[in-house]
Tab-separated table of C-alpha atoms in Angstrom:
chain	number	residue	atom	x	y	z
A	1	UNK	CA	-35.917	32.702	-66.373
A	2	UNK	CA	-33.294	35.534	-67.550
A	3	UNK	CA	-30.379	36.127	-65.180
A	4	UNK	CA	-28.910	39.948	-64.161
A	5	UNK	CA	-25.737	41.101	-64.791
A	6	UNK	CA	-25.902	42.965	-61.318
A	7	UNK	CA	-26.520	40.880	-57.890
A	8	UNK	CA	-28.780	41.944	-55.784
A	9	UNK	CA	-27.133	40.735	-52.546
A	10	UNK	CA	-25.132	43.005	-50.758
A	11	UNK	CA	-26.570	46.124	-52.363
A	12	UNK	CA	-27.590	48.944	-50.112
A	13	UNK	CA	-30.772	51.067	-50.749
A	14	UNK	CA	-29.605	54.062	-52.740
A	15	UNK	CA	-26.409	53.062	-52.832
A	16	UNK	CA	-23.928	51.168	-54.955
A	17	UNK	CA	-23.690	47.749	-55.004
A	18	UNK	CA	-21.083	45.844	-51.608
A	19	UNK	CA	-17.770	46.662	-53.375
A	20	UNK	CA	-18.761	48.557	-56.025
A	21	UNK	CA	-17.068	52.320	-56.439
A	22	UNK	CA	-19.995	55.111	-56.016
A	23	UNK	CA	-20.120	57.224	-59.188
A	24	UNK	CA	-18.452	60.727	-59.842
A	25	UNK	CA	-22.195	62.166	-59.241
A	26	UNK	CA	-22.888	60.269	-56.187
A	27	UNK	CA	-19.316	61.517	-54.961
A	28	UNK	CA	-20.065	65.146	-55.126
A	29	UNK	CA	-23.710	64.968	-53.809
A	30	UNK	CA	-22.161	63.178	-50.610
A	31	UNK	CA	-19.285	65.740	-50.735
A	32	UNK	CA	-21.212	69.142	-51.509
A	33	UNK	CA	-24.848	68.986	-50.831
A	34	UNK	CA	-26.953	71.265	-52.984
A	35	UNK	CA	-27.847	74.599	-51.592
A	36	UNK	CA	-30.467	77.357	-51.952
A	37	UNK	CA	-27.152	79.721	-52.710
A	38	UNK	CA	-25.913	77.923	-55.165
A	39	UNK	CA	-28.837	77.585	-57.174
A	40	UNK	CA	-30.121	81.455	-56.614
A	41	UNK	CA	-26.456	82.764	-58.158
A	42	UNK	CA	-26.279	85.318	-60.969
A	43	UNK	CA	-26.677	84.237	-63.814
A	44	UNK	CA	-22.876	85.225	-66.250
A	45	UNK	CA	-23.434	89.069	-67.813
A	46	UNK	CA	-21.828	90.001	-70.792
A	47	UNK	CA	-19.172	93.000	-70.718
A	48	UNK	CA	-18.044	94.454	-73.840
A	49	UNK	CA	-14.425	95.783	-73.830
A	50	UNK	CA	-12.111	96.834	-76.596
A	51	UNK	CA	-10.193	93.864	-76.362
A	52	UNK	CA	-13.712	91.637	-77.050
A	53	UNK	CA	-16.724	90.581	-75.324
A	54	UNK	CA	-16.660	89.214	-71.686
A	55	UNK	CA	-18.668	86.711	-69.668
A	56	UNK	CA	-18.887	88.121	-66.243
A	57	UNK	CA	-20.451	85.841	-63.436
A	58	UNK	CA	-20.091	86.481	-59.571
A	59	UNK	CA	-18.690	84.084	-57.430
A	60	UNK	CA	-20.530	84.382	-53.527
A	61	UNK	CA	-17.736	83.938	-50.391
A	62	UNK	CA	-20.230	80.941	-49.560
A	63	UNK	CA	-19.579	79.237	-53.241
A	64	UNK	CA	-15.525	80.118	-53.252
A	65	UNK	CA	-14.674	76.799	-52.127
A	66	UNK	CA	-10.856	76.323	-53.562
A	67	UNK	CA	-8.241	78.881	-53.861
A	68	UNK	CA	-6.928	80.207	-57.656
A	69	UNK	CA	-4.560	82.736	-59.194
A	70	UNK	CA	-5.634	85.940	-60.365
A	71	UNK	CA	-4.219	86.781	-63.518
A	72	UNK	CA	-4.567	90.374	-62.988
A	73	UNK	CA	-2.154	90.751	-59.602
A	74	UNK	CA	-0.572	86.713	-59.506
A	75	UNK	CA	-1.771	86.499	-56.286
A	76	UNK	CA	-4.052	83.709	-54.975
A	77	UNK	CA	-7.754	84.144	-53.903
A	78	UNK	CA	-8.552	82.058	-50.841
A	79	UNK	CA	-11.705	80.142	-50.252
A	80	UNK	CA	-14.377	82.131	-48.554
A	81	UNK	CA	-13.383	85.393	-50.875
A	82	UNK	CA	-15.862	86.829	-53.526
A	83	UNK	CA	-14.468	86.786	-57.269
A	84	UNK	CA	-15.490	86.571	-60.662
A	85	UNK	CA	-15.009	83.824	-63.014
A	86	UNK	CA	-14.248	85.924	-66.549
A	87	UNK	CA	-14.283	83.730	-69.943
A	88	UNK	CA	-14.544	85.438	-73.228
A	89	UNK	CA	-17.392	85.052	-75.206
A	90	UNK	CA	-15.977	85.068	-79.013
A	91	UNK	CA	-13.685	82.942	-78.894
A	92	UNK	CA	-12.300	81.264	-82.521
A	93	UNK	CA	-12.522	78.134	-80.977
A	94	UNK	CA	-15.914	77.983	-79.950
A	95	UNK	CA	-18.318	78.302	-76.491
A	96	UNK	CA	-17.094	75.173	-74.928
A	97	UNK	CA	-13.207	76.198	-75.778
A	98	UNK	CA	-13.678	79.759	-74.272
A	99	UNK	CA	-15.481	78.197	-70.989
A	100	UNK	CA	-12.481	76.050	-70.470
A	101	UNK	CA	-10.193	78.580	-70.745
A	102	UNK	CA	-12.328	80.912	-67.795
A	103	UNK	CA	-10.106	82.581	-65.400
A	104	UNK	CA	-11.098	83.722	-61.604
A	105	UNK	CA	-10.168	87.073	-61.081
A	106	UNK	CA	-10.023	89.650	-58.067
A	107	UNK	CA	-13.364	92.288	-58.688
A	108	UNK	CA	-10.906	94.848	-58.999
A	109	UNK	CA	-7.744	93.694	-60.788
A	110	UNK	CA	-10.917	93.182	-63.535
A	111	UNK	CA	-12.125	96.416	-63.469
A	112	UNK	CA	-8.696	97.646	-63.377
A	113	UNK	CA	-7.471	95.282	-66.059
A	114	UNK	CA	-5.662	96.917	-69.182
């Protein structure tokens, strides 16, 4: 009879194994619990300016969970504040390059931008 790699003693239903670290995914579903908000938010508009084209998406007071810099004004957003994450959409470097390089901004140092 084959042996497992993985013991079955000490392992909790649903759960990693006695001693075992829980995985990154199991971390944030323990952490921040999926919500109806979450899932119902905006989907990212696009907003052309003369400096390129924008993607725009809302960020609710409920979802604004850490504080950031605006680069418009230098000051910080606090959790619990609406904001918009801004990435641009043609960027040389590709999608995923332009999505890492998104910015949170106050609604009105964007609109206000130059």
């Amino acid at each position: 009879m084959p042996r497992s790699n993985h013991s079955s003693r000490g392992r909790r239903a649903g759960g990693p194994a006695a001693g075992a670290r829980a995985s990154k995914w199991q971390r944030a579903a323990a952490r921040e619990p999926w919500s109806v908000e979450r899932v119902l938010e905006p989907a990212p508009t696009v907003e052309r300016a003369p400096d390129g084209d924008w993607m725009v998406r809302h960020v609710r007071p409920a979802n604004a969970v850490k504080t950031y810099v605006c680069p418009g004004c230098g000051r910080s957003i606090p959790p619990g504040v609406a904001h918009l994450v801004v990435w641009q959409q043609d960027s040389l470097l590709g999608a995923r390059s332009a999505f890492e390089d998104r910015r949170h901004w106050h609604e009105r140092c964007w609109r206000t931008r130059r």
